[in-house]
Amino acid sequence: MVNDIKKILFDEKILSQSIKKLGKKISEDYKDKNLLMISILKGSIVFMSDLMRSITTHCIIDFMCASSYDGGCKTKGVIKIVKDLDISVCNHDLLIVEDILDSGLTLQSIMNLLKNRNPKSIKICTLLDKPTKRQVDIIPDYRCLEVPDEFIVGYGFDYQERYRNLPFIGVLKQSVYENSAS
Ligand code: IMP
Ligand code: MG
């Protein structure tokens, strides 16, 4: 598995340091609020589990899974909720925890959907930001690290569902895509 990685962008130490710093900031900002952290499945689970443990104020968590309607082509921006929240968002200050803000289409749809349910407030927290790929006007309230326009895997990020379990974030070798059947 590790042999499929061209280069490591962020190792475990950098990830841990930047997430702890972010957790401290969120703890201060939400100390008098009613924080509900919403992890967007599946990519954000590793980030979520580290981030929530670096938050020192009370919070509750829930999960949501959205998928593209158009069978893999993400550019249409129409999403289907595969798994909805269990907890009602009323009276909560929502923090959407996402793996990466790329085109922004997924997050925009999720934001619109959740805003309609009248939470107290709603903000976005993303581990990575790929600003060069943005198609909609969406700016994260919190972000850890910026990435160049390369396909990354590890620390929750997948290629065909694999590599999520790598403890670092790296760039996949091109030969892996080329040799892949689909
Ligand atoms: P969007 O384009 O901002 O809607 O991003 C949709 C989703 O695509 C993200 O939540 C990621 O799960 C996935 N994604 C975007 N860029 C990458 C990447 O470089 N590697 C792996 N998954 C990615
Ligand atoms: Mg995702």
Coordinates of C-alpha atoms and ligand atoms in Angstrom, one line a residue:
M1 CA 0.0 0.0 0.0
V2 CA 2.7 2.5 1.0
N3 CA 4.5 1.8 -2.3
D4 CA 1.6 3.4 -4.2
I5 CA 2.4 6.8 -2.7
K6 CA 4.4 9.3 -4.7
K7 CA 5.1 11.7 -1.9
I8 CA 3.9 12.5 1.6
L9 CA 2.3 15.9 1.9
F10 CA 1.5 15.9 5.6
D11 CA 2.9 13.4 8.1
E12 CA 1.4 12.4 11.4
K13 CA 3.2 15.0 13.4
I14 CA 2.1 18.0 11.2
L15 CA -1.5 16.7 11.2
S16 CA -1.5 16.2 14.9
Q17 CA -0.1 19.7 15.6
S18 CA -2.4 21.6 13.3
I19 CA -5.5 19.7 14.5
K20 CA -4.6 20.4 18.1
K21 CA -4.2 24.1 17.3
L22 CA -7.6 24.2 15.5
G23 CA -9.3 22.3 18.4
K24 CA -8.0 25.0 20.8
K25 CA -9.5 27.8 18.7
I26 CA -12.9 25.9 18.3
S27 CA -12.9 25.3 22.1
E28 CA -12.6 29.0 22.8
D29 CA -15.1 30.0 20.1
Y30 CA -17.8 27.5 21.3
K31 CA -17.3 27.7 25.1
D32 CA -20.7 29.3 25.7
K33 CA -22.5 27.6 22.8
N34 CA -24.3 24.4 22.2
L35 CA -21.9 22.6 19.8
L36 CA -23.1 19.8 17.6
M37 CA -20.2 18.5 15.4
I38 CA -21.5 16.9 12.2
S39 CA -19.0 14.6 10.4
I40 CA -19.6 14.1 6.7
L41 CA -19.0 10.4 5.9
K42 CA -16.8 8.7 5.1
G43 CA -13.7 10.8 4.4
S44 CA -13.9 13.0 7.6
I45 CA -14.0 10.2 10.2
V46 CA -10.2 10.2 11.0
F47 CA -10.1 14.0 11.2
M48 CA -13.3 14.0 13.3
S49 CA -12.0 11.6 15.8
D50 CA -8.8 13.6 16.3
L51 CA -10.5 17.0 16.3
M52 CA -13.2 16.1 18.8
R53 CA -10.5 14.8 21.2
S54 CA -8.8 18.2 21.0
I55 CA -11.9 20.1 22.0
T56 CA -12.2 20.9 25.7
T57 CA -15.8 22.2 25.8
H58 CA -19.0 20.2 25.8
C59 CA -20.0 18.9 22.4
I60 CA -22.2 16.2 20.9
I61 CA -21.6 14.5 17.6
D62 CA -23.6 13.1 14.7
F63 CA -22.9 11.8 11.2
M64 CA -24.3 12.5 7.7
C65 CA -23.6 10.7 4.4
A66 CA -24.3 12.4 1.1
S67 CA -23.6 11.1 -2.4
S68 CA -23.8 12.5 -5.8
Y69 CA -27.0 11.7 -7.8
D70 CA -25.2 11.4 -11.1
G71 CA -23.2 8.2 -10.6
G72 CA -19.7 9.5 -9.9
C73 CA -19.6 12.8 -11.8
K74 CA -19.4 15.3 -9.0
T75 CA -19.7 18.4 -11.1
K76 CA -23.5 18.6 -11.2
G77 CA -23.7 19.3 -7.5
V78 CA -27.0 17.5 -6.9
I79 CA -26.7 15.3 -3.8
K80 CA -28.7 12.6 -2.2
I81 CA -28.7 12.1 1.6
V82 CA -27.7 8.5 2.1
K83 CA -27.6 8.8 5.9
D84 CA -29.3 11.7 7.7
L85 CA -28.7 13.0 11.2
D86 CA -30.2 11.3 14.2
I87 CA -30.2 14.4 16.4
S88 CA -32.4 17.4 15.7
V89 CA -30.4 20.5 14.9
C90 CA -32.8 22.9 16.6
N91 CA -31.1 24.8 19.5
H92 CA -27.7 23.6 18.3
D93 CA -24.6 25.5 17.0
L94 CA -23.6 23.3 14.1
L95 CA -20.0 22.7 13.0
I96 CA -19.8 20.7 9.8
V97 CA -16.6 18.6 9.8
E98 CA -15.5 17.8 6.3
D99 CA -12.4 16.2 4.9
I100 CA -11.7 18.6 2.0
L101 CA -13.2 21.6 0.4
D102 CA -12.7 21.0 -3.3
S103 CA -15.3 22.3 -5.8
G104 CA -17.4 23.1 -2.8
L105 CA -20.6 21.6 -4.4
T106 CA -21.1 18.9 -1.7
L107 CA -20.8 21.3 1.2
Q108 CA -22.9 23.9 -0.5
S109 CA -25.8 21.4 -0.8
I110 CA -25.4 20.2 2.8
M111 CA -25.3 23.8 4.1
N112 CA -28.5 24.7 2.3
L113 CA -30.2 21.6 3.6
L114 CA -29.2 22.2 7.2
K115 CA -29.9 25.9 7.1
N116 CA -33.5 25.1 6.2
R117 CA -33.8 23.1 9.5
N118 CA -33.2 26.4 11.5
P119 CA -30.2 25.6 13.7
K120 CA -28.9 28.3 16.0
S121 CA -25.8 28.8 13.9
I122 CA -23.9 26.9 11.2
K123 CA -20.2 26.9 10.4
I124 CA -17.8 24.8 8.3
C125 CA -14.6 23.2 9.4
T126 CA -12.4 21.5 6.8
L127 CA -9.2 19.6 7.2
L128 CA -7.9 20.5 3.8
D129 CA -8.7 23.3 1.4
K130 CA -8.1 23.0 -2.4
P131 CA -9.0 26.6 -3.3
T132 CA -7.9 26.3 -7.0
K133 CA -10.7 23.9 -7.7
R134 CA -13.6 26.0 -6.2
Q135 CA -16.8 26.2 -8.3
V136 CA -19.0 27.9 -5.8
D137 CA -18.5 30.9 -3.5
I138 CA -17.9 29.1 -0.2
I139 CA -15.3 30.0 2.4
P140 CA -14.5 27.6 5.3
D141 CA -14.8 29.2 8.8
Y142 CA -12.0 26.9 10.0
R143 CA -9.4 25.0 8.0
C144 CA -6.2 23.2 8.9
L145 CA -4.1 23.0 5.7
E146 CA -4.1 24.0 2.1
V147 CA -3.3 21.5 -0.6
P148 CA -2.3 21.9 -4.3
D149 CA -4.4 20.5 -7.1
E150 CA -3.2 16.9 -6.7
F151 CA -5.1 13.7 -5.9
I152 CA -4.4 12.8 -2.3
V153 CA -5.1 9.7 -0.2
G154 CA -4.7 8.6 3.4
Y155 CA -6.0 9.9 6.8
G156 CA -9.6 9.2 5.7
F157 CA -9.1 10.1 2.0
D158 CA -9.6 7.2 -0.5
Y159 CA -9.1 6.1 -4.0
Q160 CA -11.7 3.5 -4.8
E161 CA -12.3 3.1 -1.1
R162 CA -8.7 2.2 -0.4
Y163 CA -5.9 4.0 1.5
R164 CA -8.2 5.6 4.1
N165 CA -6.2 3.8 6.8
L166 CA -2.8 5.4 6.0
P167 CA -1.8 7.5 9.0
F168 CA -0.5 10.4 6.7
I169 CA -1.7 12.3 3.7
G170 CA 0.1 11.6 0.5
V171 CA -0.1 11.9 -3.3
L172 CA -1.0 8.7 -5.2
K173 CA 1.3 7.5 -8.0
Q174 CA -0.2 8.0 -11.4
S175 CA 0.5 4.4 -12.3
V176 CA -2.1 3.4 -9.8
Y177 CA -4.8 5.2 -11.7
E178 CA -3.5 4.0 -15.0
N179 CA -3.4 0.3 -14.0
S180 CA -6.9 0.6 -12.4
A181 CA -9.8 -1.1 -14.3
S182 CA -12.3 1.7 -13.9
Ligands
IMP1 P1 -16.3 18.8 -3.5 O1 -15.8 18.8 -4.9 O2 -15.9 20.0 -2.7 O3 -17.8 18.6 -3.6 O4 -15.7 17.5 -2.8 C1 -16.4 16.3 -2.7 C2 -15.6 15.2 -2.1 O5 -14.6 14.7 -3.1 C3 -14.7 15.4 -0.9 O6 -15.5 15.5 0.3 C4 -13.8 14.3 -0.9 O7 -14.4 13.2 -0.2 C5 -13.6 14.0 -2.4 N1 -12.3 14.5 -2.8 C6 -12.0 15.7 -3.4 N2 -10.7 15.8 -3.6 C7 -10.1 14.6 -3.3 C8 -8.8 14.1 -3.3 O8 -7.8 14.7 -3.8 N3 -8.6 12.8 -2.9 C9 -9.7 12.0 -2.4 N4 -10.9 12.5 -2.3 C10 -11.2 13.8 -2.8
MG2 MG -16.1 13.8 1.6

